[in-house]
Short mmCIF file of C-alpha atoms in Angstrom, two decimals:
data_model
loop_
_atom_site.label_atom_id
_atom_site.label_comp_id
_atom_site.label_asym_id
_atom_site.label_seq_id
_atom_site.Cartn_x
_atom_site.Cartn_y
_atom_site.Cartn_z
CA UNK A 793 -53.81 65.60 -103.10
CA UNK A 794 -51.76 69.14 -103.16
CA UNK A 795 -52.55 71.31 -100.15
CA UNK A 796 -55.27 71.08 -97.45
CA UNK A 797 -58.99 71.56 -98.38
CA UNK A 798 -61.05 72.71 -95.41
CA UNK A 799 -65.13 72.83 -95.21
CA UNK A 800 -66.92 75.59 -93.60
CA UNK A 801 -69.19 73.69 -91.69
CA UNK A 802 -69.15 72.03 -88.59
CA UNK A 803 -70.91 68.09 -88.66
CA UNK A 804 -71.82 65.86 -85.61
CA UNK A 805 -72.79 62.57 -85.31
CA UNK A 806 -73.40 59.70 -83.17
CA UNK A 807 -70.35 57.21 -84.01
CA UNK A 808 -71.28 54.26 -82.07
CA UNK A 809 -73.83 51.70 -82.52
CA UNK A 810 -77.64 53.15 -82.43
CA UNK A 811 -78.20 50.81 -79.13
CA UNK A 812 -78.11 50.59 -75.28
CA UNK A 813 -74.60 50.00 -73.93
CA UNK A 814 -72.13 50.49 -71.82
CA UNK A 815 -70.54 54.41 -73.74
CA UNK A 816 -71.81 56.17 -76.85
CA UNK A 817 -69.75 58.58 -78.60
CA UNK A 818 -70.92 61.62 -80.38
CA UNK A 819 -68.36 63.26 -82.80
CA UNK A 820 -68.03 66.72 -83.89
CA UNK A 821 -65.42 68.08 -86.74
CA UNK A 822 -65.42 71.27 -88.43
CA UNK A 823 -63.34 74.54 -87.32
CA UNK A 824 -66.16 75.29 -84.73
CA UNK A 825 -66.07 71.71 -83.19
CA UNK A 826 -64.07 73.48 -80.00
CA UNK A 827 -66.21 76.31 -79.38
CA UNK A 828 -69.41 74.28 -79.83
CA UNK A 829 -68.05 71.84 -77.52
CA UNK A 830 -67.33 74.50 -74.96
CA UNK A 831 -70.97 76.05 -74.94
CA UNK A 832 -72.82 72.45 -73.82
CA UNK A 833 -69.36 70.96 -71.08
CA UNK A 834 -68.56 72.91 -67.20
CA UNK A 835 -64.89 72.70 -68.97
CA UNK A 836 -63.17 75.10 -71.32
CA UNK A 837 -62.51 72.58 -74.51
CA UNK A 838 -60.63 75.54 -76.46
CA UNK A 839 -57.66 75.45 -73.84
CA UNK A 840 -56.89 72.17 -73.65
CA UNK A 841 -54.09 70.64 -75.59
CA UNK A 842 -54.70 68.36 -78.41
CA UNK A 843 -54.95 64.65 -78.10
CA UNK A 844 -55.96 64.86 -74.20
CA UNK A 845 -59.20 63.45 -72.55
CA UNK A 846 -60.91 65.89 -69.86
CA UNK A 847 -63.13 64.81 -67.58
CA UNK A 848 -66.66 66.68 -67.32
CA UNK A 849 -70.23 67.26 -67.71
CA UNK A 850 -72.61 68.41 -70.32
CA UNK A 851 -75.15 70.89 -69.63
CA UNK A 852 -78.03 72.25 -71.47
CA UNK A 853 -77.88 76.12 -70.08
CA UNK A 854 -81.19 77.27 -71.98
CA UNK A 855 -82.99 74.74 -69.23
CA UNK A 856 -80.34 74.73 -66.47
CA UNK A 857 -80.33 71.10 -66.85
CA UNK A 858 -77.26 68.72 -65.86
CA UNK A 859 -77.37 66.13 -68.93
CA UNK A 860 -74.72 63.49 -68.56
CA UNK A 861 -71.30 62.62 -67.02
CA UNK A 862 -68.75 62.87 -70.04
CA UNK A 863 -64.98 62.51 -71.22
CA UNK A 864 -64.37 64.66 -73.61
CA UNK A 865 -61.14 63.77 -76.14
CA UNK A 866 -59.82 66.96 -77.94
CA UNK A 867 -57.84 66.36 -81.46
CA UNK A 868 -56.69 69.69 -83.10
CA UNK A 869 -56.35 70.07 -86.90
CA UNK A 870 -54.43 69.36 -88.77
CA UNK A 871 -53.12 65.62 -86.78
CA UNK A 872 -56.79 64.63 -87.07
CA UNK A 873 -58.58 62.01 -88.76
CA UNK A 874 -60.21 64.29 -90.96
CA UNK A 875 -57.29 67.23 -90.60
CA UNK A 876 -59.96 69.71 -89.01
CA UNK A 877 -60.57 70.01 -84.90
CA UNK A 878 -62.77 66.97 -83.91
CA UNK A 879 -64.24 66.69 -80.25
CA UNK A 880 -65.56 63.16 -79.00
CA UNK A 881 -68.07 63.49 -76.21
CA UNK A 882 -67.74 59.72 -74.72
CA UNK A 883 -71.34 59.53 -72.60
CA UNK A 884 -73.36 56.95 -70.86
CA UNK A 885 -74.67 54.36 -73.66
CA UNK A 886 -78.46 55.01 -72.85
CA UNK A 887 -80.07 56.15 -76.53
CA UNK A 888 -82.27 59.01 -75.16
CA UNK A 889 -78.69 60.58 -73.46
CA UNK A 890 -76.99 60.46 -76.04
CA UNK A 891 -79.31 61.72 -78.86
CA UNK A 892 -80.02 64.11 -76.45
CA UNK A 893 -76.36 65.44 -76.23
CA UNK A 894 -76.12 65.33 -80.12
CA UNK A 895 -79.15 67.28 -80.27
CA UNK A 896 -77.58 70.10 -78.05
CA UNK A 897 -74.59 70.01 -80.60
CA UNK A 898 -77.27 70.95 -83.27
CA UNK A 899 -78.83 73.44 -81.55
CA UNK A 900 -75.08 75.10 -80.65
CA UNK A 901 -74.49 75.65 -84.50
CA UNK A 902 -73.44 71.72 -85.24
CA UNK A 903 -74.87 70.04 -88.59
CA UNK A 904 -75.75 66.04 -88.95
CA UNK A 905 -73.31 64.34 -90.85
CA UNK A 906 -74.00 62.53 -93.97
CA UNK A 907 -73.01 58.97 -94.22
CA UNK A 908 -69.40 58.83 -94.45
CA UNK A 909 -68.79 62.11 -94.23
CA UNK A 910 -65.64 62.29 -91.62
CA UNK A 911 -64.06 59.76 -94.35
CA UNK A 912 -64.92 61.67 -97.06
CA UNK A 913 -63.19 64.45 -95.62
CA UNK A 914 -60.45 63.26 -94.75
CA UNK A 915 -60.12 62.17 -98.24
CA UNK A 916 -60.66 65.64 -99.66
CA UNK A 917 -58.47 67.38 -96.88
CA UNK A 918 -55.94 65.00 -98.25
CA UNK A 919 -55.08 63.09 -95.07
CA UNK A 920 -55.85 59.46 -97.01
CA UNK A 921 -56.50 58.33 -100.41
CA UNK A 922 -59.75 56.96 -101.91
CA UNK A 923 -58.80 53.14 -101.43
CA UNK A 924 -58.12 53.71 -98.27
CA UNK A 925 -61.75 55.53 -97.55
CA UNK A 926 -63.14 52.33 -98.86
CA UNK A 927 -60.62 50.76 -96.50
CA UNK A 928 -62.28 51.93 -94.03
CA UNK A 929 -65.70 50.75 -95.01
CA UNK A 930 -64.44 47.21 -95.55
CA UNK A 931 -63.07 47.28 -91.93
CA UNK A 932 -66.39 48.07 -90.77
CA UNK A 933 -67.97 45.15 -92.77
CA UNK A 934 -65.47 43.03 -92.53
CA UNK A 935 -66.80 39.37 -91.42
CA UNK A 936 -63.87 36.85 -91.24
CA UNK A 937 -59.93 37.08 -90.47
CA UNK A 938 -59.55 37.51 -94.19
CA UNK A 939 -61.67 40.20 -94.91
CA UNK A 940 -60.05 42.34 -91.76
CA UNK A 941 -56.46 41.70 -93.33
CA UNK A 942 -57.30 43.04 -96.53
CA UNK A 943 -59.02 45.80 -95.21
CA UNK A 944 -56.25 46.54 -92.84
CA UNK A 945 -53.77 46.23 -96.24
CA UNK A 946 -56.02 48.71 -97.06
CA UNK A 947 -55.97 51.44 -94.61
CA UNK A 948 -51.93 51.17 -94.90
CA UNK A 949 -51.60 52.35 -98.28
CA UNK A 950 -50.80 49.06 -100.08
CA UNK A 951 -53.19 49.84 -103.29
CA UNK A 952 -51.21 53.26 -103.66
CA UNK A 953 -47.70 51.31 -102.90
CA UNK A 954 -49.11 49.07 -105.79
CA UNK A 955 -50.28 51.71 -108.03
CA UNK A 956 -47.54 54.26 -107.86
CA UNK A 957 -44.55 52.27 -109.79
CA UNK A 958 -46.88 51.68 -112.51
CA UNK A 959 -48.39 55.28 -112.81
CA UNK A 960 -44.48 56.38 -112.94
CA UNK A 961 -43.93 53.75 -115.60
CA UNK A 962 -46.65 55.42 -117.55
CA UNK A 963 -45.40 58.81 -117.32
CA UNK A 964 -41.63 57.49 -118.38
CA UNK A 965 -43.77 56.02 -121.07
CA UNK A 966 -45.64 59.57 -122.09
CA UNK A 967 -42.40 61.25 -121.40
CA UNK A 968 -40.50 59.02 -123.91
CA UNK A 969 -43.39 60.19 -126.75
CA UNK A 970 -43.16 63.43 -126.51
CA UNK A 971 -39.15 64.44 -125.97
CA UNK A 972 -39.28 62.85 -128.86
CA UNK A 973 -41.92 64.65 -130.56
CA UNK A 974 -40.72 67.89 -129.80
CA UNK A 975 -36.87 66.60 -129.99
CA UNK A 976 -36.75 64.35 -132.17
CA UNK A 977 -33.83 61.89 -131.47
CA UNK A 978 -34.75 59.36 -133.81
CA UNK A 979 -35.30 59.57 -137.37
CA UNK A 980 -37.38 56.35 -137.55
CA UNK A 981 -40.57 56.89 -135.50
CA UNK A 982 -40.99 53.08 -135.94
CA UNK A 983 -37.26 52.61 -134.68
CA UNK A 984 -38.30 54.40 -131.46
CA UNK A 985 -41.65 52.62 -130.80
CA UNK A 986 -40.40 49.05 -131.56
CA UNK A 987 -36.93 49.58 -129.49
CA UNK A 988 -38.11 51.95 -126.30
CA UNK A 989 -41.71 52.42 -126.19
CA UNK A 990 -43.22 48.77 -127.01
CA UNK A 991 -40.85 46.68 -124.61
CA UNK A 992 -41.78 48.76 -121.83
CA UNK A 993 -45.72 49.28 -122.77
CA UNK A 994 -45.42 44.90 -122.76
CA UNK A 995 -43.74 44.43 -119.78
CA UNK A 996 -46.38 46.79 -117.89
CA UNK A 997 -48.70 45.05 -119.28
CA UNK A 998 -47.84 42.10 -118.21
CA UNK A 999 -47.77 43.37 -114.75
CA UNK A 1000 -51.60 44.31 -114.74
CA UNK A 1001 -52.45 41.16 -115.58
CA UNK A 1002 -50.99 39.74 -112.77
CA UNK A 1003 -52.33 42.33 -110.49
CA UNK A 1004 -55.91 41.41 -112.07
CA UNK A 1005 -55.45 37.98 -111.51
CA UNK A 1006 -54.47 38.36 -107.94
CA UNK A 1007 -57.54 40.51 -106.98
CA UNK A 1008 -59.75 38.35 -108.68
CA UNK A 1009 -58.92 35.92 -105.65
CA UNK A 1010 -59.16 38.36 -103.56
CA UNK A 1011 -62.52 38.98 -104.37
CA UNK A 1012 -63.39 35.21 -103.78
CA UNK A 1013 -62.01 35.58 -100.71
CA UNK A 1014 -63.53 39.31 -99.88
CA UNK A 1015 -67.37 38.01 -101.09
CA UNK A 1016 -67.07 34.22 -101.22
CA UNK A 1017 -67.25 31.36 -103.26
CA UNK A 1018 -70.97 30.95 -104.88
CA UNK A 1019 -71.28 27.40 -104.46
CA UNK A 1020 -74.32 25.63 -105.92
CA UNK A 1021 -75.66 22.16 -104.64
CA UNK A 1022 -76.78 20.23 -107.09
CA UNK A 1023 -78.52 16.89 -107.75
CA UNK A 1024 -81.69 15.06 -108.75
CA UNK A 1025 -84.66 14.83 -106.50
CA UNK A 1026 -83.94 13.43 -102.78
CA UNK A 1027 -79.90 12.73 -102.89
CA UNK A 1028 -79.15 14.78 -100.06
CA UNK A 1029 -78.78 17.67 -101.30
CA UNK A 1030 -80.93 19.45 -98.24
CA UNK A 1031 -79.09 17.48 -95.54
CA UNK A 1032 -76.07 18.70 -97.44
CA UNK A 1033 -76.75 22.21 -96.95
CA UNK A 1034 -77.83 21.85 -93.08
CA UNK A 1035 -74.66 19.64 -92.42
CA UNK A 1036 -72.54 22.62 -93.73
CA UNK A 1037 -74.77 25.13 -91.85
CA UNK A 1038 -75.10 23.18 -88.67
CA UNK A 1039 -78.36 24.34 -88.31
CA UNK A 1040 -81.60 23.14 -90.13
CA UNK A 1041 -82.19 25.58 -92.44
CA UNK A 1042 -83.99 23.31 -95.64
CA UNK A 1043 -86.90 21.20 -95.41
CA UNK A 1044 -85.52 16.90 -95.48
CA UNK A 1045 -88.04 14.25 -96.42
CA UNK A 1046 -88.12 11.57 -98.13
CA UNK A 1047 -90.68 13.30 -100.52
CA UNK A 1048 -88.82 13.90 -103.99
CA UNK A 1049 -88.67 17.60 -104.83
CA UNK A 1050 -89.67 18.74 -101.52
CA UNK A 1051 -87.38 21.58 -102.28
CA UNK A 1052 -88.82 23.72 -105.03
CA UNK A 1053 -87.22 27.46 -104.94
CA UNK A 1054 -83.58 28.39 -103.93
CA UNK A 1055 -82.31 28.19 -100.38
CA UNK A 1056 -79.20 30.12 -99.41
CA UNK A 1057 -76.86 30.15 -96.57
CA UNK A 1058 -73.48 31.37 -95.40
CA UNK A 1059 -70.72 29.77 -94.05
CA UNK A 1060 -66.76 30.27 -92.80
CA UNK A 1061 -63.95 27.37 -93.16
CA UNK A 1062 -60.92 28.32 -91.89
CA UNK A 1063 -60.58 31.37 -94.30
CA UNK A 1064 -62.81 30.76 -97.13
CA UNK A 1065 -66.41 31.66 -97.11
CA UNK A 1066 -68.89 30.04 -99.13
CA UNK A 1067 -71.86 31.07 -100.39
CA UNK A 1068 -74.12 28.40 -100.52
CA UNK A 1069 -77.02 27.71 -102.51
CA UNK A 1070 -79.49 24.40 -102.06
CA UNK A 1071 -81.31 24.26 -105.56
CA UNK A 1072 -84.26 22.44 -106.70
CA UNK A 1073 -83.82 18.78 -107.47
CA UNK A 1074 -83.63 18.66 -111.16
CA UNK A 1075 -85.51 16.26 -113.02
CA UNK A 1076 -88.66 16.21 -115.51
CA UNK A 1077 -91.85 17.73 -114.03
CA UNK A 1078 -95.66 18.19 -114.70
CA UNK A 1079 -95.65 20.48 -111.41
CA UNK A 1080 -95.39 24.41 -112.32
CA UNK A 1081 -94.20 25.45 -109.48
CA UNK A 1082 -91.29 23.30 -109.46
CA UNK A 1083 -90.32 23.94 -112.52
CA UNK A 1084 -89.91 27.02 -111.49
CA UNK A 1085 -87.63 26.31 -109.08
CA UNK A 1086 -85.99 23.88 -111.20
CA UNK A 1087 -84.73 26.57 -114.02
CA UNK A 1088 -83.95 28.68 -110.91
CA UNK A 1089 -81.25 25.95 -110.27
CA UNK A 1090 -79.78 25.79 -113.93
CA UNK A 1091 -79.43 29.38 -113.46
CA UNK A 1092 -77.36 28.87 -110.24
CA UNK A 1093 -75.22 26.59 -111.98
CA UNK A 1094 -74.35 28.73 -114.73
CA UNK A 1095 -73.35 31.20 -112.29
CA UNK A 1096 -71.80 29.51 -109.42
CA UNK A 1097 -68.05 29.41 -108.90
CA UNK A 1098 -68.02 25.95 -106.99
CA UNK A 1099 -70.19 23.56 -107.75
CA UNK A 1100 -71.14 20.57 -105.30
CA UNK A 1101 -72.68 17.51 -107.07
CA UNK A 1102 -74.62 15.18 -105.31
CA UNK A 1103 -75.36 11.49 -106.25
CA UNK A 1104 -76.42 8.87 -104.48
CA UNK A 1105 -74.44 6.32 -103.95
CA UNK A 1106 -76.77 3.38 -102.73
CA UNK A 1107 -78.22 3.35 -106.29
CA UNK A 1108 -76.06 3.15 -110.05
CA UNK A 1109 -76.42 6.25 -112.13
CA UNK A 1110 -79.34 7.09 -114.23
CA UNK A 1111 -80.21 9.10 -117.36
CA UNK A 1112 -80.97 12.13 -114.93
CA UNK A 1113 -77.13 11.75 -113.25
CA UNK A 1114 -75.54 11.71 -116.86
CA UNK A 1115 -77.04 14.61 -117.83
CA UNK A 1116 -75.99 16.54 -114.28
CA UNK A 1117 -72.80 15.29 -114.94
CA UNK A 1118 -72.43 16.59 -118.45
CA UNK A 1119 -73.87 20.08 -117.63
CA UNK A 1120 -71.81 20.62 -114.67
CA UNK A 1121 -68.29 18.88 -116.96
CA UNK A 1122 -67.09 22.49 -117.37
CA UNK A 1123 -67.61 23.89 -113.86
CA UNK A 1124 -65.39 23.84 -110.83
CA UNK A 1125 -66.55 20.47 -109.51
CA UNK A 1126 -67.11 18.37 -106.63
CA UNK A 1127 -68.23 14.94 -106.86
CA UNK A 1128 -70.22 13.88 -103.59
CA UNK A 1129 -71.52 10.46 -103.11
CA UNK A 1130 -74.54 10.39 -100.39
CA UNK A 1131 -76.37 8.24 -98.53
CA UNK A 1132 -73.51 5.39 -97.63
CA UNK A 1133 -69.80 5.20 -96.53
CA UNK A 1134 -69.10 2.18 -98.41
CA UNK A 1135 -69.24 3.40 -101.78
CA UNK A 1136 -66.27 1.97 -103.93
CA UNK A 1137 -67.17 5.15 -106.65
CA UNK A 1138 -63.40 6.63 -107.42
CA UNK A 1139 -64.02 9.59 -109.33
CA UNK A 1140 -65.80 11.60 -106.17
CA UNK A 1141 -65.75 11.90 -102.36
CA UNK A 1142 -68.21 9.33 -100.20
CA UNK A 1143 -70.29 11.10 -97.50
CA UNK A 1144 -73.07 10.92 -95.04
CA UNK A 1145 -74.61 14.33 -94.77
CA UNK A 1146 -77.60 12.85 -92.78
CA UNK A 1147 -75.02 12.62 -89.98
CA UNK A 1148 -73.01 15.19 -90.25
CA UNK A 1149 -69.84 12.91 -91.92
CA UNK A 1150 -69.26 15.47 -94.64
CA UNK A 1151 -65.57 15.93 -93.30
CA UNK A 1152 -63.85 14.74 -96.50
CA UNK A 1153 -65.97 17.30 -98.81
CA UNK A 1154 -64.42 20.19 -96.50
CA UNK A 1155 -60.95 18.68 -97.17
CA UNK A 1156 -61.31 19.03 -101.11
CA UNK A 1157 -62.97 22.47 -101.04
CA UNK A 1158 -59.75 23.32 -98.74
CA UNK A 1159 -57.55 21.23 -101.69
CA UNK A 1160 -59.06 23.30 -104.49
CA UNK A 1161 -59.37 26.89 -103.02
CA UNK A 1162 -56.76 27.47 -100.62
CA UNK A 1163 -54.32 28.57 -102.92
CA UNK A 1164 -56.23 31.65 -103.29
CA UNK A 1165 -55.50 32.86 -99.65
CA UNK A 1166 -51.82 32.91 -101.03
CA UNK A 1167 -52.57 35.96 -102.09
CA UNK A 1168 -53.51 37.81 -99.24
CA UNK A 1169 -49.62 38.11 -98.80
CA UNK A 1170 -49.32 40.83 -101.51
CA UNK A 1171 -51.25 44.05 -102.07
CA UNK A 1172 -54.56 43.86 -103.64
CA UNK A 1173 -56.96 45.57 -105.40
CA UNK A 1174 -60.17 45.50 -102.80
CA UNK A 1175 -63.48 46.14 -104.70
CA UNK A 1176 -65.36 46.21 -107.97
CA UNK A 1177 -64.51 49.59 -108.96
CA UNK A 1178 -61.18 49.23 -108.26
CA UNK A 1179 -60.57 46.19 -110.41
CA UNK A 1180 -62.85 47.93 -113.42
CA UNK A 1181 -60.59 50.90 -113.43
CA UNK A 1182 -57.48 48.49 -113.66
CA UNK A 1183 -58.92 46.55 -116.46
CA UNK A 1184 -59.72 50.28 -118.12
CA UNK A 1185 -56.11 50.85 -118.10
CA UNK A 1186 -55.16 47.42 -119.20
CA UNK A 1187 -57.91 48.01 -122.05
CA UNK A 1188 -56.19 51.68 -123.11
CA UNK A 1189 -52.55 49.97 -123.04
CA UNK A 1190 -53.87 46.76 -125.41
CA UNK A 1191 -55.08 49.76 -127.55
CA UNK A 1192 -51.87 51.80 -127.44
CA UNK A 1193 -49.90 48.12 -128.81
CA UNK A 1194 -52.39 47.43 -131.61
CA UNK A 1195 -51.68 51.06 -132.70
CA UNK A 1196 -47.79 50.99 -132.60
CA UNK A 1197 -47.54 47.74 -134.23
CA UNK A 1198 -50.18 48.96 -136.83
CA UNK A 1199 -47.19 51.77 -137.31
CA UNK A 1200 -49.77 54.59 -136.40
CA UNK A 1201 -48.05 58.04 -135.16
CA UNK A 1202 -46.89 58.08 -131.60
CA UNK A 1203 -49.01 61.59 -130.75
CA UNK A 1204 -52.22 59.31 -131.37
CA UNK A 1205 -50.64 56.45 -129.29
CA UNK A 1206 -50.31 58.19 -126.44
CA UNK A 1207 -53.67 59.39 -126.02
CA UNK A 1208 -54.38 55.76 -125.30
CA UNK A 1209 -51.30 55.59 -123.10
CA UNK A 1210 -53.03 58.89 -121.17
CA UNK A 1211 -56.04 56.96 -120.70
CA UNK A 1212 -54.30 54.18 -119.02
CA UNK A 1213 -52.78 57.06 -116.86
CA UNK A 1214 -56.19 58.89 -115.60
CA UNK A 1215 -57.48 55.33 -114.87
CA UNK A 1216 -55.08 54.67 -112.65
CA UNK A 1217 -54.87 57.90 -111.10
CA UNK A 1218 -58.97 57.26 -110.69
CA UNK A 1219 -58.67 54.51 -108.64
CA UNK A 1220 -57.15 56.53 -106.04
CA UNK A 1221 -59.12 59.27 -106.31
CA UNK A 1222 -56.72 61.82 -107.87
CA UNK A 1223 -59.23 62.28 -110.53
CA UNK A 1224 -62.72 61.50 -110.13
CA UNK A 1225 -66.48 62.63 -110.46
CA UNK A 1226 -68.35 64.08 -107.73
CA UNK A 1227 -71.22 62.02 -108.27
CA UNK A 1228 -69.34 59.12 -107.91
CA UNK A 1229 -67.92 60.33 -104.12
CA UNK A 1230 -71.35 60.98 -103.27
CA UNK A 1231 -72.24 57.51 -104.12
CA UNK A 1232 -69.74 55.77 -102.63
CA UNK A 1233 -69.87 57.83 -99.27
CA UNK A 1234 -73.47 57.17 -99.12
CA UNK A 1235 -72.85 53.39 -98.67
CA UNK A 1236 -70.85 54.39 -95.27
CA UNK A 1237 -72.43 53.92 -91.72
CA UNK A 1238 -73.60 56.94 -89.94
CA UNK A 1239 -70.81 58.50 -87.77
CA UNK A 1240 -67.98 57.19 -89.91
#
């Protein structure tokens, strides 16, 4: 983003966690974060260099009132996270201090941030780009080792360093149309497209599809695997779930259908999540209520990426494990045998989730997903929006082929090709809506 594009205003806000600890910090940027500073602290802020920590104390002067015991850290535009002055007033953790000292910010001519306001400015002052803002909010949420390394991927750049060859491609593309157009160098407009422009449109295309293909992993990875348990009536399928937990989180008896409605849980294995789902056993019912919960369960099957099929092995299959076993034929499967370990069954894995022998299941989920976490070697596309923009572009390219092979003139072809273009400049934020910042700012903790 071209230039440097300062706000008027001044914003505070509390940055750390809204609880009782050890340090709070309350942040102030704007260009009268200094002088603000300076009329609530003993010291003079607006002398000291930037990127130094004073010790002092904050004062309300309309009461003549000592407030806390401070460190004050001093960060001159434009080497700043947002590229304005910012001021961090590091108090004592108590919450009535250190709303207190935020409300004498106020008072001194400070406003409260919005949610993700510091990021958003930095993104408009131009000091990062918008995947990197959302960077930022996926280091904040990040829950496992995997979802930290992407985010820190993230906050690097690597979604620009992955974007920027093929926005240049484009614009050799464009520039290829209309040098052409307004000097001509070939005769045959068809000559042109099928000798320069197509090759090059395929080959890019061909490397958005493997981009798309990588951050659809990365999303598994990112928000987890939905994985559904599924099985007739009193298999296992609860013991299952609490095994995997460790904790006992569905109902187990030995009454059939005791589980009528959808239990959930989360859980980490060595760098795949799983989002786990404990249906309803499914078989033929009179009972309303669990059938209910039984078409909640073919529901979760449809949509589950993973899932788990439990049979029990101390009895041969029945008309109800057929039909499991044909409706779940299509699905990313595992096979799990319950109840026994001496089950000579070949086509599955043998288990006792009673007692916590569920070992071998983890080994095959490992077997069939960790080739996904290969991909957290290469730069990735992080979110939804993201990966809809990129499939945008893809989407205006497949246009701009069907049009060149259908021989149509190369002015209307690269409209499409332009499309491609302001998608992928929209992912980073080099064109967007305002509505759509406001949105996606919103979603941001206080303070950040």
């Amino acid at each position: 983003m071209a230039g440097v594009f300062m706000l008027n205003d001044t914003i505070a806000a509390i940055s750390t966690a809204a609880v009782d600890g050890a340090i709070s910090i309350i942040r102030m940027s704007g260009a009268d974060a200094l002088s603000i500073a300076d009329s609530i602290l003993n010291i003079d802020v607006q002398k000291k260099k930037s990127h130094t920590i004073s010790y002092g104390y904050v004062y309300d002067q309309e009461h003549d009132e000592l407030i806390d015991e401070v460190l004050v850290s001093v960060f001159r535009a434009p080497k700043t996270f947002t590229c304005e002055d910012i001021v961090e007033i590091n108090c004592h953790g108590g919450r009535f201090i250190t709303k207190k000292i935020l409300r004498l910010c106020l008072a001194h001519g400070a406003r409260l941030a919005n949610p993700g306001e510091f990021t958003q400015r930095a993104f408009l002052n131009g000091r990062i780009d918008l995947t990197q803002a959302e960077a930022v909010n996926d280091m904040i949420q990040a829950d496992s080792n995997e979802n930290a390394r992407m985010a820190v991927q993230g906050l690097r750049g690597s979604v620009r360093k992955l974007l920027d060859p093929l926005i240049q491609d484009l614009l050799d593309i464009i520039a290829n149309i209309e040098v052409n157009i307004d000097y001509p160098e070939y005769d045959d407009v068809e000559q042109l497209s099928s000798e320069i422009i197509q090759p090059k449109a395929r080959e890019w295309m061909k490397r958005i599809q493997q981009i798309l293909d990588r951050a659809q992993s990365g999303q598994l990875l990112k928000e987890g695997i939905k994985t559904a348990i599924v099985g007739k009536p009193n298999v296992g399928k609860s013991s299952l779930l609490n095994a995997l937990l460790e904790e006992e989180k569905a109902i187990v008896t030995d009454i059939a259908g005791t589980t009528r409605d959808i239990v959930e849980g989360h859980i980490h294995l060595q760098g795949l999540t799983l989002n786990l789902i404990d249906t309803a056993g499914i078989r033929d019912t009179e009972d309303v209520v669990e059938q209910i919960g039984i078409q909640r369960s073919l529901q979760a099957i449809t949509e589950a990426q993973l899932v788990i099929l439990v049979l029990d092995s101390s009895r041969a299959l029945d008309a109800q494990d057929e039909e499991l076993l044909e409706l779940t034929k299509d699905k990313t499967r595992i096979i799990v045998y319950n109840k026994t370990d001496i089950s000579n069954q070949q086509d599955g894995i043998c288990i006792s989730a009673a007692s916590g022998e569920i070992e071998p299941l983890l080994v095959r989920i490992h077997e069939l997903f960790d080739r996904h976490q290969l991909v957290l070697q290469e730069p990735l596309l992080h979110n939804e929006r993201q990966i809809s923009l990129m499939m945008k572009a893809e989407s205006s390219m497949r246009q701009a082929l069907a049009s060149m092979e259908a021989g149509m003139e190369l002015d209307i072809v690269a409209i499409d090709i332009q499309e491609a273009y302001t998608a992928l400049k929209e992912i980073l934020g080099e064109v967007h809506r305002e509505d759509l910042l406001d949105t996606l700012f919103s979603n941001f903790c206080l303070g950040k």
